[in-house]
Amino acid sequence: MGHLLMVESWVGSMSRLLPRAIQEGGHSFTFLTRDLHHYLRGAPEGVRHPLLGARTVVNAETNDLDTLLPLAGRLHTALGFDGVLTSCDYYLPAAARIAARLGLPGPPARAVTDACRKDATRRVLGRAGVPGPRFALCPDLPAARAAARDLGYPLVLKPVDLCAGMYVRRVADEDELAAAHEALAAFPVNARGQRREPAVLLEELLDGPEVSVETVSFAGHTHVVGVTDKSVAGAPAFIETGHMFPADLSEEALQGAVDTAVRALEALGLDDVVAHTEIKLTPGGPRVVEVNPRPAGNRITELVRHVTGVDLAAACVDVALGRAPRLAPRETGLRSAAIGFLVPEAAGTLDRIEGATGIAGEPGVLEADLPAPGATVRAGGSNNDYLGHIMAADPEGPGARRRVEQLLSGLHPRMVRR
């Protein structure tokens, strides 16, 4: 069995799903992190975090590639790795560089770096003729004002190197542009201690439903696992409020999304990777929003597993080890699965959630993860600010989203405001 080097991780569900997949596959892993407490703070009291199931935990400065690469080489000599992986976007390029340095399986480092930088993705896809929004990379606010006049409002302002919808804002005029730019500029260092690129991306606002295409690329072939839909709210922010797998769309729309996603992966040169590519289905055709060279977040991987039996976390492990992933679907008895997130409207301390009693036992419910009274609540501004979620399934057809929405409509958070 294989031994993997895991370089950091997200602190959400993937920090549990990847260790589970590693161990269920009979493998082991070494966990390399600059701050173990970053993960331990997210574990329920009295419960060992799955990342502590690592054979070895190594504390090192993972943000300094010049010292990280030689360290990985020394660890490889001592421990013997068969693959390298991470679930955290901020360390995907580093993991690819380490794999190349050690002669281990992995996606091309240049392709991963381009996919993780939103401006580089736009340039690469534009050269390849893969459809996306009109855009401009702006080094400062005066340049953004000038670009906005050329592109025309409304626009979307994005950081080039953040995740989870952080500081992505719809801007309708110069005042909103300046406010969004100022808010982003006040966040110069990300949550992992990495200094951000101050340039911003301005993009044409695309109309139409948004979906994501879940794929696994291995040995030069991309396998499409399926298409997930997405609901978004929280304007002017873009907060993902729910997903359903599979997306309930026409065959033409689904095929358009799939074809566009595969073209984007090919243009970037991504291979030997599980990917999550976001597509807008505009009146003018599919347009690429972004390409993520890692499994989907927001528990989309679990929606896929409930419906198809395909475990994308396990596929991620297999691909990292250079092994053909297991992607054959199996009958699960479910035709759709959906997740809906409870997004807080105001900050405060949670007093209670009315309507939550017994919700985990309601028909069709697969998961109900809601906080206990006393939890600190932040007003929703990104996908990091959820108050909880409900996941439900439909054994007959595409009714899972309706079931989740029905259940969420009965929940009413009550807070003591700060």
GROMACS .gro file of C-alpha atoms in nm:
model
  418
    1MET     CA    1   0.000   0.000   0.000
    2GLY     CA    2   0.108   0.360  -0.053
    3HIS     CA    3   0.238   0.630   0.177
    4LEU     CA    4   0.140   0.986   0.086
    5LEU     CA    5   0.270   1.328   0.181
    6MET     CA    6  -0.024   1.559   0.255
    7VAL     CA    7   0.079   1.925   0.240
    8GLU     CA    8  -0.174   2.121   0.446
    9SER     CA    9  -0.550   2.078   0.394
   10TRP     CA   10  -0.875   2.266   0.398
   11VAL     CA   11  -1.033   2.265   0.744
   12GLY     CA   12  -1.381   2.172   0.617
   13SER     CA   13  -1.520   1.839   0.505
   14MET     CA   14  -1.223   1.751   0.282
   15SER     CA   15  -0.995   1.753   0.588
   16ARG     CA   16  -1.201   1.451   0.699
   17LEU     CA   17  -1.284   1.291   0.365
   18LEU     CA   18  -0.926   1.268   0.238
   19PRO     CA   19  -0.785   1.101   0.552
   20ARG     CA   20  -1.082   0.862   0.544
   21ALA     CA   21  -1.016   0.776   0.180
   22ILE     CA   22  -0.646   0.723   0.247
   23GLN     CA   23  -0.712   0.488   0.535
   24GLU     CA   24  -0.999   0.301   0.366
   25GLY     CA   25  -0.766   0.240   0.072
   26GLY     CA   26  -0.518   0.076   0.307
   27HIS     CA   27  -0.271   0.363   0.272
   28SER     CA   28  -0.100   0.593   0.522
   29PHE     CA   29   0.011   0.955   0.514
   30THR     CA   30   0.249   1.207   0.660
   31PHE     CA   31   0.092   1.544   0.735
   32LEU     CA   32   0.308   1.850   0.673
   33THR     CA   33   0.182   2.178   0.820
   34ARG     CA   34   0.304   2.511   0.948
   35ASP     CA   35   0.027   2.538   1.210
   36LEU     CA   36  -0.135   2.223   1.344
   37HIS     CA   37  -0.362   2.427   1.571
   38HIS     CA   38  -0.527   2.574   1.261
   39TYR     CA   39  -0.691   2.232   1.220
   40LEU     CA   40  -0.734   2.133   1.582
   41ARG     CA   41  -0.943   2.443   1.650
   42GLY     CA   42  -1.205   2.307   1.411
   43ALA     CA   43  -1.242   1.967   1.577
   44PRO     CA   44  -1.528   1.911   1.822
   45GLU     CA   45  -1.414   1.895   2.181
   46GLY     CA   46  -1.305   1.545   2.278
   47VAL     CA   47  -1.287   1.424   1.915
   48ARG     CA   48  -0.953   1.353   1.751
   49HIS     CA   49  -0.921   1.531   1.418
   50PRO     CA   50  -0.874   1.279   1.132
   51LEU     CA   51  -0.556   1.459   1.026
   52LEU     CA   52  -0.404   1.330   1.349
   53GLY     CA   53  -0.444   0.982   1.202
   54ALA     CA   54  -0.127   1.058   1.007
   55ARG     CA   55   0.163   0.821   1.055
   56THR     CA   56   0.382   1.128   1.111
   57VAL     CA   57   0.304   1.497   1.164
   58VAL     CA   58   0.580   1.737   1.059
   59ASN     CA   59   0.578   2.106   1.149
   60ALA     CA   60   0.750   2.321   0.887
   61GLU     CA   61   0.713   2.651   0.700
   62THR     CA   62   0.499   2.536   0.409
   63ASN     CA   63   0.477   2.890   0.269
   64ASP     CA   64   0.847   2.904   0.178
   65LEU     CA   65   0.900   2.692  -0.132
   66ASP     CA   66   1.278   2.739  -0.123
   67THR     CA   67   1.299   2.552   0.207
   68LEU     CA   68   0.993   2.331   0.151
   69LEU     CA   69   1.129   2.152  -0.156
   70PRO     CA   70   1.460   2.044   0.006
   71LEU     CA   71   1.272   1.944   0.322
   72ALA     CA   72   1.036   1.727   0.119
   73GLY     CA   73   1.338   1.560  -0.035
   74ARG     CA   74   1.486   1.480   0.305
   75LEU     CA   75   1.152   1.349   0.432
   76HIS     CA   76   1.119   1.135   0.122
   77THR     CA   77   1.459   0.980   0.189
   78ALA     CA   78   1.359   0.903   0.547
   79LEU     CA   79   0.992   0.806   0.506
   80GLY     CA   80   0.948   0.704   0.143
   81PHE     CA   81   0.649   0.870  -0.025
   82ASP     CA   82   0.447   0.725  -0.311
   83GLY     CA   83   0.245   1.039  -0.382
   84VAL     CA   84   0.181   1.398  -0.280
   85LEU     CA   85  -0.155   1.567  -0.233
   86THR     CA   86  -0.344   1.853  -0.071
   87SER     CA   87  -0.703   1.970  -0.075
   88CYS     CA   88  -0.620   2.337  -0.008
   89ASP     CA   89  -0.604   2.564  -0.312
   90TYR     CA   90  -0.325   2.772  -0.159
   91TYR     CA   91  -0.091   2.470  -0.158
   92LEU     CA   92  -0.189   2.294  -0.481
   93PRO     CA   93   0.104   2.444  -0.680
   94ALA     CA   94   0.346   2.354  -0.400
   95ALA     CA   95   0.221   1.993  -0.390
   96ALA     CA   96   0.266   1.965  -0.767
   97ARG     CA   97   0.618   2.108  -0.742
   98ILE     CA   98   0.708   1.862  -0.466
   99ALA     CA   99   0.576   1.567  -0.667
  100ALA     CA  100   0.784   1.673  -0.968
  101ARG     CA  101   1.091   1.725  -0.749
  102LEU     CA  102   1.057   1.376  -0.599
  103GLY     CA  103   0.973   1.206  -0.930
  104LEU     CA  104   0.627   1.108  -0.807
  105PRO     CA  105   0.290   1.110  -0.994
  106GLY     CA  106   0.111   1.441  -1.018
  107PRO     CA  107  -0.031   1.706  -1.248
  108PRO     CA  108   0.203   1.946  -1.430
  109ALA     CA  109   0.305   2.218  -1.185
  110ARG     CA  110   0.268   2.494  -1.446
  111ALA     CA  111  -0.087   2.384  -1.526
  112VAL     CA  112  -0.185   2.378  -1.158
  113THR     CA  113  -0.033   2.721  -1.098
  114ASP     CA  114  -0.222   2.867  -1.395
  115ALA     CA  115  -0.549   2.712  -1.275
  116CYS     CA  116  -0.503   2.851  -0.924
  117ARG     CA  117  -0.441   3.206  -1.049
  118LYS     CA  118  -0.762   3.348  -1.189
  119ASP     CA  119  -0.582   3.595  -1.416
  120ALA     CA  120  -0.353   3.325  -1.559
  121THR     CA  121  -0.655   3.101  -1.621
  122ARG     CA  122  -0.821   3.379  -1.820
  123ARG     CA  123  -0.510   3.437  -2.032
  124VAL     CA  124  -0.454   3.066  -2.107
  125LEU     CA  125  -0.819   2.996  -2.190
  126GLY     CA  126  -0.842   3.312  -2.398
  127ARG     CA  127  -0.546   3.208  -2.612
  128ALA     CA  128  -0.705   2.865  -2.663
  129GLY     CA  129  -1.041   3.011  -2.761
  130VAL     CA  130  -1.226   2.862  -2.463
  131PRO     CA  131  -1.523   3.094  -2.396
  132GLY     CA  132  -1.524   3.309  -2.084
  133PRO     CA  133  -1.619   3.663  -1.982
  134ARG     CA  134  -1.448   3.974  -2.110
  135PHE     CA  135  -1.195   4.075  -1.845
  136ALA     CA  136  -0.914   4.307  -1.742
  137LEU     CA  137  -0.631   4.263  -1.492
  138CYS     CA  138  -0.594   4.583  -1.294
  139PRO     CA  139  -0.286   4.662  -1.081
  140ASP     CA  140  -0.455   4.942  -0.889
  141LEU     CA  141  -0.779   5.136  -0.848
  142PRO     CA  142  -0.714   5.397  -1.122
  143ALA     CA  143  -0.648   5.114  -1.368
  144ALA     CA  144  -0.966   4.939  -1.249
  145ARG     CA  145  -1.170   5.257  -1.305
  146ALA     CA  146  -1.034   5.289  -1.659
  147ALA     CA  147  -1.094   4.922  -1.737
  148ALA     CA  148  -1.447   4.941  -1.599
  149ARG     CA  149  -1.530   5.224  -1.837
  150ASP     CA  150  -1.410   5.009  -2.128
  151LEU     CA  151  -1.584   4.689  -2.015
  152GLY     CA  152  -1.904   4.856  -1.902
  153TYR     CA  153  -2.097   4.808  -1.577
  154PRO     CA  154  -2.222   4.591  -1.411
  155LEU     CA  155  -1.900   4.399  -1.347
  156VAL     CA  156  -1.754   4.143  -1.110
  157LEU     CA  157  -1.446   4.235  -0.907
  158LYS     CA  158  -1.233   3.937  -0.802
  159PRO     CA  159  -0.907   3.880  -0.620
  160VAL     CA  160  -0.677   3.673  -0.838
  161ASP     CA  161  -0.562   3.443  -0.556
  162LEU     CA  162  -0.837   3.387  -0.299
  163CYS     CA  163  -1.095   3.108  -0.271
  164ALA     CA  164  -1.448   3.037  -0.146
  165GLY     CA  165  -1.588   3.352  -0.305
  166MET     CA  166  -1.394   3.575  -0.067
  167TYR     CA  167  -1.416   3.943  -0.171
  168VAL     CA  168  -1.581   3.859  -0.502
  169ARG     CA  169  -1.831   4.139  -0.553
  170ARG     CA  170  -2.079   4.262  -0.811
  171VAL     CA  171  -2.017   4.632  -0.879
  172ALA     CA  172  -2.267   4.854  -1.059
  173ASP     CA  173  -2.078   5.186  -1.067
  174GLU     CA  174  -1.755   5.363  -0.971
  175ASP     CA  175  -1.855   5.406  -0.607
  176GLU     CA  176  -1.921   5.033  -0.565
  177LEU     CA  177  -1.600   4.955  -0.752
  178ALA     CA  178  -1.398   5.174  -0.515
  179ALA     CA  179  -1.565   5.022  -0.208
  180ALA     CA  180  -1.503   4.665  -0.324
  181HIS     CA  181  -1.142   4.748  -0.415
  182GLU     CA  182  -1.083   4.913  -0.078
  183ALA     CA  183  -1.227   4.616   0.113
  184LEU     CA  184  -1.002   4.373  -0.073
  185ALA     CA  185  -0.695   4.594  -0.027
  186ALA     CA  186  -0.755   4.580   0.350
  187PHE     CA  187  -0.699   4.201   0.334
  188PRO     CA  188  -0.335   4.180   0.221
  189VAL     CA  189  -0.255   3.840   0.377
  190ASN     CA  190  -0.471   3.529   0.339
  191ALA     CA  191  -0.577   3.293   0.618
  192ARG     CA  192  -0.262   3.083   0.568
  193GLY     CA  193  -0.021   3.371   0.619
  194GLN     CA  194   0.054   3.416   0.249
  195ARG     CA  195   0.086   3.770   0.113
  196ARG     CA  196  -0.171   3.834  -0.157
  197GLU     CA  197  -0.126   3.975  -0.504
  198PRO     CA  198  -0.277   4.328  -0.491
  199ALA     CA  199  -0.396   4.324  -0.854
  200VAL     CA  200  -0.766   4.258  -0.912
  201LEU     CA  201  -0.958   4.099  -1.194
  202LEU     CA  202  -1.257   4.279  -1.345
  203GLU     CA  203  -1.494   4.060  -1.541
  204GLU     CA  204  -1.810   4.099  -1.743
  205LEU     CA  205  -2.112   3.994  -1.534
  206LEU     CA  206  -2.245   3.674  -1.687
  207ASP     CA  207  -2.615   3.591  -1.682
  208GLY     CA  208  -2.756   3.240  -1.654
  209PRO     CA  209  -2.753   2.937  -1.425
  210GLU     CA  210  -2.419   2.817  -1.291
  211VAL     CA  211  -2.308   2.455  -1.281
  212SER     CA  212  -1.990   2.268  -1.205
  213VAL     CA  213  -1.846   1.975  -1.398
  214GLU     CA  214  -1.679   1.711  -1.182
  215THR     CA  215  -1.400   1.527  -1.364
  216VAL     CA  216  -1.110   1.291  -1.306
  217SER     CA  217  -0.817   1.310  -1.548
  218PHE     CA  218  -0.567   1.026  -1.555
  219ALA     CA  219  -0.302   0.916  -1.804
  220GLY     CA  220  -0.421   1.160  -2.070
  221HIS     CA  221  -0.795   1.084  -2.048
  222THR     CA  222  -1.061   1.293  -1.874
  223HIS     CA  223  -1.358   1.107  -1.728
  224VAL     CA  224  -1.668   1.319  -1.662
  225VAL     CA  225  -1.834   1.203  -1.341
  226GLY     CA  226  -2.129   1.441  -1.375
  227VAL     CA  227  -2.262   1.795  -1.354
  228THR     CA  228  -2.373   1.970  -1.034
  229ASP     CA  229  -2.599   2.273  -1.020
  230LYS     CA  230  -2.555   2.571  -0.793
  231SER     CA  231  -2.770   2.839  -0.632
  232VAL     CA  232  -2.616   3.174  -0.540
  233ALA     CA  233  -2.736   3.458  -0.317
  234GLY     CA  234  -2.602   3.734  -0.093
  235ALA     CA  235  -2.564   4.012  -0.353
  236PRO     CA  236  -2.340   4.199  -0.404
  237ALA     CA  237  -2.140   3.898  -0.280
  238PHE     CA  238  -2.165   3.559  -0.451
  239ILE     CA  239  -2.244   3.307  -0.177
  240GLU     CA  240  -2.319   2.950  -0.279
  241THR     CA  241  -2.641   2.861  -0.097
  242GLY     CA  242  -2.691   2.510  -0.232
  243HIS     CA  243  -2.609   2.238  -0.485
  244MET     CA  244  -2.782   1.940  -0.642
  245PHE     CA  245  -2.631   1.641  -0.819
  246PRO     CA  246  -2.703   1.566  -1.093
  247ALA     CA  247  -2.808   1.902  -1.232
  248ASP     CA  248  -3.164   1.905  -1.362
  249LEU     CA  249  -3.098   2.054  -1.706
  250SER     CA  250  -3.161   1.968  -2.070
  251GLU     CA  251  -2.924   1.727  -2.240
  252GLU     CA  252  -2.806   2.010  -2.465
  253ALA     CA  253  -2.718   2.233  -2.169
  254LEU     CA  254  -2.542   1.950  -1.987
  255GLN     CA  255  -2.338   1.855  -2.293
  256GLY     CA  256  -2.241   2.217  -2.351
  257ALA     CA  257  -2.114   2.248  -1.995
  258VAL     CA  258  -1.921   1.920  -2.020
  259ASP     CA  259  -1.760   2.005  -2.354
  260THR     CA  260  -1.654   2.349  -2.231
  261ALA     CA  261  -1.507   2.212  -1.909
  262VAL     CA  262  -1.306   1.945  -2.090
  263ARG     CA  263  -1.175   2.205  -2.334
  264ALA     CA  264  -1.066   2.421  -2.040
  265LEU     CA  265  -0.878   2.133  -1.877
  266GLU     CA  266  -0.706   2.052  -2.204
  267ALA     CA  267  -0.612   2.415  -2.265
  268LEU     CA  268  -0.454   2.443  -1.921
  269GLY     CA  269  -0.272   2.113  -1.967
  270LEU     CA  270  -0.421   1.955  -1.655
  271ASP     CA  271  -0.385   1.579  -1.622
  272ASP     CA  272  -0.364   1.332  -1.334
  273VAL     CA  273  -0.600   1.543  -1.130
  274VAL     CA  274  -0.954   1.552  -0.992
  275ALA     CA  275  -1.109   1.882  -1.103
  276HIS     CA  276  -1.413   2.097  -1.035
  277THR     CA  277  -1.482   2.337  -1.323
  278GLU     CA  278  -1.747   2.607  -1.283
  279ILE     CA  279  -1.949   2.705  -1.589
  280LYS     CA  280  -2.212   2.974  -1.653
  281LEU     CA  281  -2.482   2.873  -1.900
  282THR     CA  282  -2.540   3.211  -2.063
  283PRO     CA  283  -2.782   3.288  -2.348
  284GLY     CA  284  -2.472   3.304  -2.570
  285GLY     CA  285  -2.350   2.961  -2.463
  286PRO     CA  286  -2.139   2.813  -2.182
  287ARG     CA  287  -1.867   3.032  -2.030
  288VAL     CA  288  -1.591   2.924  -1.791
  289VAL     CA  289  -1.605   3.086  -1.448
  290GLU     CA  290  -1.302   2.907  -1.301
  291VAL     CA  291  -1.113   2.578  -1.303
  292ASN     CA  292  -1.026   2.419  -0.968
  293PRO     CA  293  -0.764   2.141  -0.988
  294ARG     CA  294  -0.893   1.958  -0.680
  295PRO     CA  295  -1.214   1.785  -0.569
  296ALA     CA  296  -1.520   2.003  -0.523
  297GLY     CA  297  -1.587   2.158  -0.185
  298ASN     CA  298  -1.917   2.225  -0.008
  299ARG     CA  299  -1.969   1.848   0.024
  300ILE     CA  300  -2.040   1.813  -0.348
  301THR     CA  301  -1.819   1.504  -0.342
  302GLU     CA  302  -2.064   1.349  -0.097
  303LEU     CA  303  -2.362   1.433  -0.320
  304VAL     CA  304  -2.185   1.251  -0.603
  305ARG     CA  305  -2.109   0.952  -0.382
  306HIS     CA  306  -2.467   0.923  -0.255
  307VAL     CA  307  -2.607   0.916  -0.609
  308THR     CA  308  -2.342   0.729  -0.809
  309GLY     CA  309  -2.130   0.548  -0.552
  310VAL     CA  310  -1.821   0.715  -0.700
  311ASP     CA  311  -1.589   0.843  -0.426
  312LEU     CA  312  -1.401   1.146  -0.559
  313ALA     CA  313  -1.186   1.169  -0.247
  314ALA     CA  314  -1.072   0.811  -0.311
  315ALA     CA  315  -1.014   0.898  -0.677
  316CYS     CA  316  -0.795   1.188  -0.565
  317VAL     CA  317  -0.585   0.947  -0.358
  318ASP     CA  318  -0.561   0.694  -0.641
  319VAL     CA  319  -0.451   0.956  -0.893
  320ALA     CA  320  -0.192   1.096  -0.651
  321LEU     CA  321  -0.047   0.745  -0.625
  322GLY     CA  322  -0.042   0.706  -1.003
  323ARG     CA  323  -0.313   0.439  -0.996
  324ALA     CA  324  -0.617   0.417  -1.220
  325PRO     CA  325  -0.912   0.555  -1.019
  326ARG     CA  326  -1.228   0.355  -0.959
  327LEU     CA  327  -1.498   0.547  -1.145
  328ALA     CA  328  -1.759   0.289  -1.240
  329PRO     CA  329  -2.097   0.403  -1.100
  330ARG     CA  330  -2.310   0.165  -0.895
  331GLU     CA  331  -2.675   0.160  -0.798
  332THR     CA  332  -2.734   0.347  -0.472
  333GLY     CA  333  -3.113   0.371  -0.475
  334LEU     CA  334  -3.098   0.751  -0.508
  335ARG     CA  335  -3.161   0.963  -0.817
  336SER     CA  336  -3.061   1.303  -0.680
  337ALA     CA  337  -2.897   1.450  -0.371
  338ALA     CA  338  -2.883   1.813  -0.267
  339ILE     CA  339  -2.732   2.031   0.001
  340GLY     CA  340  -2.859   2.366   0.125
  341PHE     CA  341  -2.668   2.606   0.348
  342LEU     CA  342  -2.807   2.822   0.622
  343VAL     CA  343  -2.657   3.166   0.554
  344PRO     CA  344  -2.674   3.412   0.846
  345GLU     CA  345  -2.810   3.756   0.775
  346ALA     CA  346  -2.644   3.926   1.072
  347ALA     CA  347  -2.358   3.874   1.313
  348GLY     CA  348  -2.409   3.784   1.675
  349THR     CA  349  -2.425   3.494   1.916
  350LEU     CA  350  -2.665   3.214   1.834
  351ASP     CA  351  -2.944   3.176   2.088
  352ARG     CA  352  -3.130   2.894   1.907
  353ILE     CA  353  -3.250   2.773   1.568
  354GLU     CA  354  -3.626   2.743   1.571
  355GLY     CA  355  -3.753   2.441   1.379
  356ALA     CA  356  -3.430   2.241   1.412
  357THR     CA  357  -3.559   1.983   1.659
  358GLY     CA  358  -3.579   1.640   1.500
  359ILE     CA  359  -3.482   1.759   1.154
  360ALA     CA  360  -3.214   1.489   1.117
  361GLY     CA  361  -3.488   1.227   1.129
  362GLU     CA  362  -3.707   1.385   0.862
  363PRO     CA  363  -3.774   1.174   0.548
  364GLY     CA  364  -3.499   1.200   0.289
  365VAL     CA  365  -3.246   1.372   0.516
  366LEU     CA  366  -2.890   1.245   0.478
  367GLU     CA  367  -2.717   1.504   0.698
  368ALA     CA  368  -2.822   1.787   0.925
  369ASP     CA  369  -2.528   1.985   1.059
  370LEU     CA  370  -2.644   2.282   1.265
  371PRO     CA  371  -2.457   2.470   1.540
  372ALA     CA  372  -2.544   2.458   1.907
  373PRO     CA  373  -2.662   2.764   2.103
  374GLY     CA  374  -2.377   2.996   2.194
  375ALA     CA  375  -2.201   2.970   1.860
  376THR     CA  376  -2.044   3.289   1.727
  377VAL     CA  377  -2.206   3.393   1.399
  378ARG     CA  378  -2.054   3.609   1.126
  379ALA     CA  379  -2.274   3.784   0.872
  380GLY     CA  380  -2.257   3.596   0.543
  381GLY     CA  381  -1.997   3.741   0.306
  382SER     CA  382  -1.845   3.430   0.148
  383ASN     CA  383  -1.869   3.052   0.146
  384ASN     CA  384  -1.676   3.051   0.475
  385ASP     CA  385  -1.966   3.196   0.673
  386TYR     CA  386  -2.231   2.924   0.671
  387LEU     CA  387  -2.432   2.861   0.985
  388GLY     CA  388  -2.489   2.495   0.894
  389HIS     CA  389  -2.635   2.275   0.624
  390ILE     CA  390  -2.897   2.013   0.539
  391MET     CA  391  -2.841   1.737   0.284
  392ALA     CA  392  -3.132   1.537   0.146
  393ALA     CA  393  -3.198   1.288  -0.132
  394ASP     CA  394  -3.475   1.177  -0.368
  395PRO     CA  395  -3.495   0.810  -0.472
  396GLU     CA  396  -3.733   0.886  -0.759
  397GLY     CA  397  -3.591   1.182  -0.953
  398PRO     CA  398  -3.461   1.541  -0.932
  399GLY     CA  399  -3.658   1.638  -0.623
  400ALA     CA  400  -3.373   1.661  -0.374
  401ARG     CA  401  -3.332   2.039  -0.407
  402ARG     CA  402  -3.703   2.100  -0.342
  403ARG     CA  403  -3.681   1.882  -0.031
  404VAL     CA  404  -3.380   2.072   0.103
  405GLU     CA  405  -3.542   2.407   0.035
  406GLN     CA  406  -3.858   2.293   0.213
  407LEU     CA  407  -3.658   2.188   0.519
  408LEU     CA  408  -3.449   2.506   0.526
  409SER     CA  409  -3.760   2.722   0.504
  410GLY     CA  410  -3.864   2.589   0.845
  411LEU     CA  411  -3.539   2.695   1.015
  412HIS     CA  412  -3.521   3.035   1.185
  413PRO     CA  413  -3.196   3.133   1.359
  414ARG     CA  414  -3.245   3.359   1.662
  415MET     CA  415  -2.944   3.552   1.781
  416VAL     CA  416  -2.831   3.778   2.056
  417ARG     CA  417  -2.668   4.053   1.857
  418ARG     CA  418  -2.321   4.171   1.943
   0.00000   0.00000   0.00000
